[in-house]
Tab-separated table of C-alpha atoms in Angstrom:
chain	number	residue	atom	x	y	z
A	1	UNK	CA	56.065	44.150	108.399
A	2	UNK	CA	59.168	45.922	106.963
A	3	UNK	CA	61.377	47.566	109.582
A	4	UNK	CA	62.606	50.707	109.282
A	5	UNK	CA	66.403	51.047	109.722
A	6	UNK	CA	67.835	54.024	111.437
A	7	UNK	CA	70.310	55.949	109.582
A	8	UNK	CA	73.868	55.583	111.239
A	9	UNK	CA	75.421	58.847	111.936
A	10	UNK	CA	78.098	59.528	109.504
A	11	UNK	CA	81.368	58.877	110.440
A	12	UNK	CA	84.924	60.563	110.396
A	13	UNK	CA	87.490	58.643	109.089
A	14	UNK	CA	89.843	56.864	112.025
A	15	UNK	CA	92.099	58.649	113.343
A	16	UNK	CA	91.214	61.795	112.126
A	17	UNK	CA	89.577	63.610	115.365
A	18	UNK	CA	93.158	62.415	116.895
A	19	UNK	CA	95.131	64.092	114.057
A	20	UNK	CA	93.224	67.722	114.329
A	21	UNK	CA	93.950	67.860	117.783
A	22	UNK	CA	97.692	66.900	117.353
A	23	UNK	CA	97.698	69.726	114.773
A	24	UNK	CA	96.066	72.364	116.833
A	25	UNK	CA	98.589	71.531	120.255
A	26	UNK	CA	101.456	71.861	117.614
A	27	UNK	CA	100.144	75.210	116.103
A	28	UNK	CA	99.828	76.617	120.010
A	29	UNK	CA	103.011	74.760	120.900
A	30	UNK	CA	104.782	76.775	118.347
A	31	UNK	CA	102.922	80.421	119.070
A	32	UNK	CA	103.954	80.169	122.910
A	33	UNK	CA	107.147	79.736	121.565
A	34	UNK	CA	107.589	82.607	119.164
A	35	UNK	CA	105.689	85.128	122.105
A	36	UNK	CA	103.160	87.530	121.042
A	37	UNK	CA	103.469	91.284	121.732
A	38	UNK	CA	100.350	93.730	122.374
A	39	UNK	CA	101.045	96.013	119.081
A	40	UNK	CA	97.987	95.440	116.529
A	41	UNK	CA	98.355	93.827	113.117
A	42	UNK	CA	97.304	91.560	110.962
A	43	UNK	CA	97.089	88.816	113.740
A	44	UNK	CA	94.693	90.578	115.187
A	45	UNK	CA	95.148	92.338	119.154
A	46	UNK	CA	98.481	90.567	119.194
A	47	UNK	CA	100.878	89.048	116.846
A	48	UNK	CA	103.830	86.987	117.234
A	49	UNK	CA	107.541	88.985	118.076
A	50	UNK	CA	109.102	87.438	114.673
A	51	UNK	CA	106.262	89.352	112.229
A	52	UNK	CA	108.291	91.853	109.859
A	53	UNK	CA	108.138	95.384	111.754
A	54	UNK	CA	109.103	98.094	109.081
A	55	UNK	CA	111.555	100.406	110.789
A	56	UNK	CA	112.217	102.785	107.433
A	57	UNK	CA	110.172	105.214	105.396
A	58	UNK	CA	109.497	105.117	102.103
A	59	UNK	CA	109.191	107.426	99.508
A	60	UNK	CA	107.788	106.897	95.682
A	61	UNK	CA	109.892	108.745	93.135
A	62	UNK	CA	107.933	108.595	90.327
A	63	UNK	CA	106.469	111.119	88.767
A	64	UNK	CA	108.241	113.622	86.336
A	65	UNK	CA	111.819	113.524	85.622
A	66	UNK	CA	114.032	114.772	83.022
A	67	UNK	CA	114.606	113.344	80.229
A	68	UNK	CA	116.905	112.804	77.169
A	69	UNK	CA	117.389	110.036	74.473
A	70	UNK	CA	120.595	109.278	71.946
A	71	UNK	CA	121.290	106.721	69.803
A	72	UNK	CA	125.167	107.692	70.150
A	73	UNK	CA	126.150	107.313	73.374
A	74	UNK	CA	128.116	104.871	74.790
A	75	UNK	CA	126.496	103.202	77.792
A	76	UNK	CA	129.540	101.451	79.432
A	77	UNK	CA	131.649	104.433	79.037
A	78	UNK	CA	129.272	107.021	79.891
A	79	UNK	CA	129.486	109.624	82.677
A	80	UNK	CA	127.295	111.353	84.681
A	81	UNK	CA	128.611	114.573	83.000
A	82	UNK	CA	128.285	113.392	79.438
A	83	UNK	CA	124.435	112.845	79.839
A	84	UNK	CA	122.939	115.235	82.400
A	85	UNK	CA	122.927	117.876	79.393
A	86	UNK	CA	120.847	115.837	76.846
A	87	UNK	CA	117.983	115.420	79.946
A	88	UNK	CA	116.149	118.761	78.491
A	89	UNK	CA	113.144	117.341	77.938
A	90	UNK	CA	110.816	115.538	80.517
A	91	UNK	CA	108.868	112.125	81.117
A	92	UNK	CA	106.976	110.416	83.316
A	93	UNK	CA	108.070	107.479	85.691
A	94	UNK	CA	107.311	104.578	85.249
A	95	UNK	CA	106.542	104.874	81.859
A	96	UNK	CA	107.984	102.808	78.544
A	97	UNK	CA	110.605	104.661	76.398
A	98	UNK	CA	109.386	102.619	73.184
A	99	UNK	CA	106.101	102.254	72.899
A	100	UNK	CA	104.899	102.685	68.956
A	101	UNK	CA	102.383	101.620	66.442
A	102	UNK	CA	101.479	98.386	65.591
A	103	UNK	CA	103.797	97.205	62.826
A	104	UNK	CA	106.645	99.970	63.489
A	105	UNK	CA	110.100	99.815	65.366
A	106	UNK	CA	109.966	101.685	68.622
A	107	UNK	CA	112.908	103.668	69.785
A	108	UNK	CA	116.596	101.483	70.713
A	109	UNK	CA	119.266	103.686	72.664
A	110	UNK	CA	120.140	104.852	75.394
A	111	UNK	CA	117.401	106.978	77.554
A	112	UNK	CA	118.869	109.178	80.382
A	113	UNK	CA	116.985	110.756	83.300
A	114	UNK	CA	117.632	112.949	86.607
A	115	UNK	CA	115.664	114.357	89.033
A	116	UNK	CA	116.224	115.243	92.535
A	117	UNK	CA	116.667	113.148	95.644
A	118	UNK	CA	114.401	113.688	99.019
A	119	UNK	CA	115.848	115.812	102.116
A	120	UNK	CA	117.897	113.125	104.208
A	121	UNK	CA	118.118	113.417	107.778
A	122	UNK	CA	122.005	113.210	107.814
A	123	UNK	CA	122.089	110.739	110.121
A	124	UNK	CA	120.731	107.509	108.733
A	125	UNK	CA	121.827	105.029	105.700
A	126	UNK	CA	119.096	105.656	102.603
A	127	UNK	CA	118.467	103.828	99.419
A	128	UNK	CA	116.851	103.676	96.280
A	129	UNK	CA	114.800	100.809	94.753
A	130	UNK	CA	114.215	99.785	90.930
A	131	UNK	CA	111.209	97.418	90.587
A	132	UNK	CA	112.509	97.348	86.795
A	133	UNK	CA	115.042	99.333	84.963
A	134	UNK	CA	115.308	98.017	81.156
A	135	UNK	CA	117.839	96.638	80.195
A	136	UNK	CA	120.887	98.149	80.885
A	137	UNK	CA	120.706	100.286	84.316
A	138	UNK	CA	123.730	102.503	85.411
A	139	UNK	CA	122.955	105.032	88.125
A	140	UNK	CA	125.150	108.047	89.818
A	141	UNK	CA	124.226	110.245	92.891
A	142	UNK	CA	125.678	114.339	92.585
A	143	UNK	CA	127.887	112.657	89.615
A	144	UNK	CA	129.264	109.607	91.402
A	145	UNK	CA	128.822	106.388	90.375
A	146	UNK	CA	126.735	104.292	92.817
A	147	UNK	CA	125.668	101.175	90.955
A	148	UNK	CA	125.069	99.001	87.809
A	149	UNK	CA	122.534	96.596	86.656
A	150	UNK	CA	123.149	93.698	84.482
A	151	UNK	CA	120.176	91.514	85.686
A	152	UNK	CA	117.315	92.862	83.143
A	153	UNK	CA	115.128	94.936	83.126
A	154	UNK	CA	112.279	92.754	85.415
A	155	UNK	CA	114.019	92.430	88.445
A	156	UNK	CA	113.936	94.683	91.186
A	157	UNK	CA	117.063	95.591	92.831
A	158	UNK	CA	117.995	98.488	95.467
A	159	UNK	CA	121.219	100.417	95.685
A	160	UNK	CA	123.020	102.653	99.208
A	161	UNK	CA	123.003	106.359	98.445
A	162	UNK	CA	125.737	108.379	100.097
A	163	UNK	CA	124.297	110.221	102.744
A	164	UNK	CA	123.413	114.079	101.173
A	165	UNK	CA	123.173	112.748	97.812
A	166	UNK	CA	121.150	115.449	96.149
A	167	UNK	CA	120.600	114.278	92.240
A	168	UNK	CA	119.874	110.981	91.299
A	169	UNK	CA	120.837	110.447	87.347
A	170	UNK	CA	119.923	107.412	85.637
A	171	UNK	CA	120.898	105.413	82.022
A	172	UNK	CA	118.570	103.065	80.786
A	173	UNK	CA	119.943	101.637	77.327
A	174	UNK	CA	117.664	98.936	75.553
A	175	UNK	CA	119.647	98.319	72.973
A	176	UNK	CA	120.145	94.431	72.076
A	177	UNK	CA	123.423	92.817	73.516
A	178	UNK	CA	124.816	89.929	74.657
A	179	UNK	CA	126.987	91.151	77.169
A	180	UNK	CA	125.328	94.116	78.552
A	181	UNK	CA	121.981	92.708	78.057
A	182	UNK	CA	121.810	88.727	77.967
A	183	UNK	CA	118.383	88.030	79.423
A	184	UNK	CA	116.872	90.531	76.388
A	185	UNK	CA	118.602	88.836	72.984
A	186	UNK	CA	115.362	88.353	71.018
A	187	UNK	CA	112.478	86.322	71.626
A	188	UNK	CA	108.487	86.253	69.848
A	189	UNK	CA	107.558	89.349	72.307
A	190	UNK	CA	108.573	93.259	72.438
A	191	UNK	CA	111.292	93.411	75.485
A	192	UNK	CA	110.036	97.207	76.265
A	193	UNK	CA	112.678	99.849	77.473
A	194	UNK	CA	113.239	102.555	80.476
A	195	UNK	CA	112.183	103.024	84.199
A	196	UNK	CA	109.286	100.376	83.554
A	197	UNK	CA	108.275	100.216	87.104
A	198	UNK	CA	108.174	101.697	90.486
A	199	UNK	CA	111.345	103.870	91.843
A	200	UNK	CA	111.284	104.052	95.717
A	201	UNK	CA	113.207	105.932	97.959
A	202	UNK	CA	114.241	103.984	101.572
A	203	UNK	CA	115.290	105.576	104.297
């Protein structure tokens, strides 16, 4: 007569059950450390003090702006002055400046836009963010220059606006160059031109 064997129960590896529960005392170790606070989030009822708290509004600035293109002017040497006339026309942000056909050339220059800044308070520090400003960036508040970007045009950066600032001008050139633009000197793909991407007010 055959006998029938039991089936062992299946087994955890050794040392495992020991492991978990060296893991979870570390993880509860480390939360009693950091303290918890009663405001809601995405910890649940309560989340741990160090959690980002966002102190600042924010404000998105796209939309329509005024607008202007030239093939003339110079971007380094440019004033606020020089291209606030040429902004006659108007766009919408974020948007590409040289989008064409298949097969055809879009647009290289220099593409220029203003609009006007949220009320401020008065009181507290603001700023402006570019999630991408191709390639060339160069940016005055009420005519004064308040900052430059050399990075390209896919990387966000921010810049402090004087408090009161009223217009915010902009000069986006996509023209090819090594100096001005060195992370956009060719390549197999289209390196596309303008305020490509979100513009957000801080304050």
């Amino acid at each position: 007569e055959n006998e029938h064997k039991k089936p062992q129960a299946e087994q955890q590896p050794q040392g495992f059950g020991q492991g978990l529960d060296r893991m979870l005392l570390l993880c509860a170790s480390l939360a009693a450390l950091a303290g918890v606070d009663a405001e809601p989030g995405v910890f649940g009822p309560k989340r741990p003090t160090w959690y980002p708290i966002q102190t600042y509004s924010t404000e998105l600035l796209d939309g329509e702006w005024r607008f202007g293109q030239s093939t003339e002017v110079d971007a380094l040497a440019a004033t606020s002055d020089a291209i606030a006339f040429a902004t006659e026309n108007v766009t919408t942000v974020p948007s590409t400046v040289d989008a064409a056909p298949p097969g055809s050339f879009g647009f290289r220059g220099v593409s220029m836009y203003e609009r006007e800044l949220p009320t401020s308070d008065g009181t507290s520090g603001a700023a402006v963010e570019f999630f991408g400003c191709a390639f060339l960036c160069r940016v005055w508040v009420d005519g004064d220059l308040v900052g430059e970007n050399f990075a390209g045009g896919y990387a966000p950066w921010y810049l402090r606006v004087p408090v009161g600032g009223k217009t915010l001008t902009v000069l986006a050139d996509n023209r090819f160059n090594d100096t001005t633009a060195p992370l956009h000197t060719g390549g197999d793909f289209w390196h596309y031109g303008g305020l490509l991407r979100f513009v957000v007010w801080h304050e």
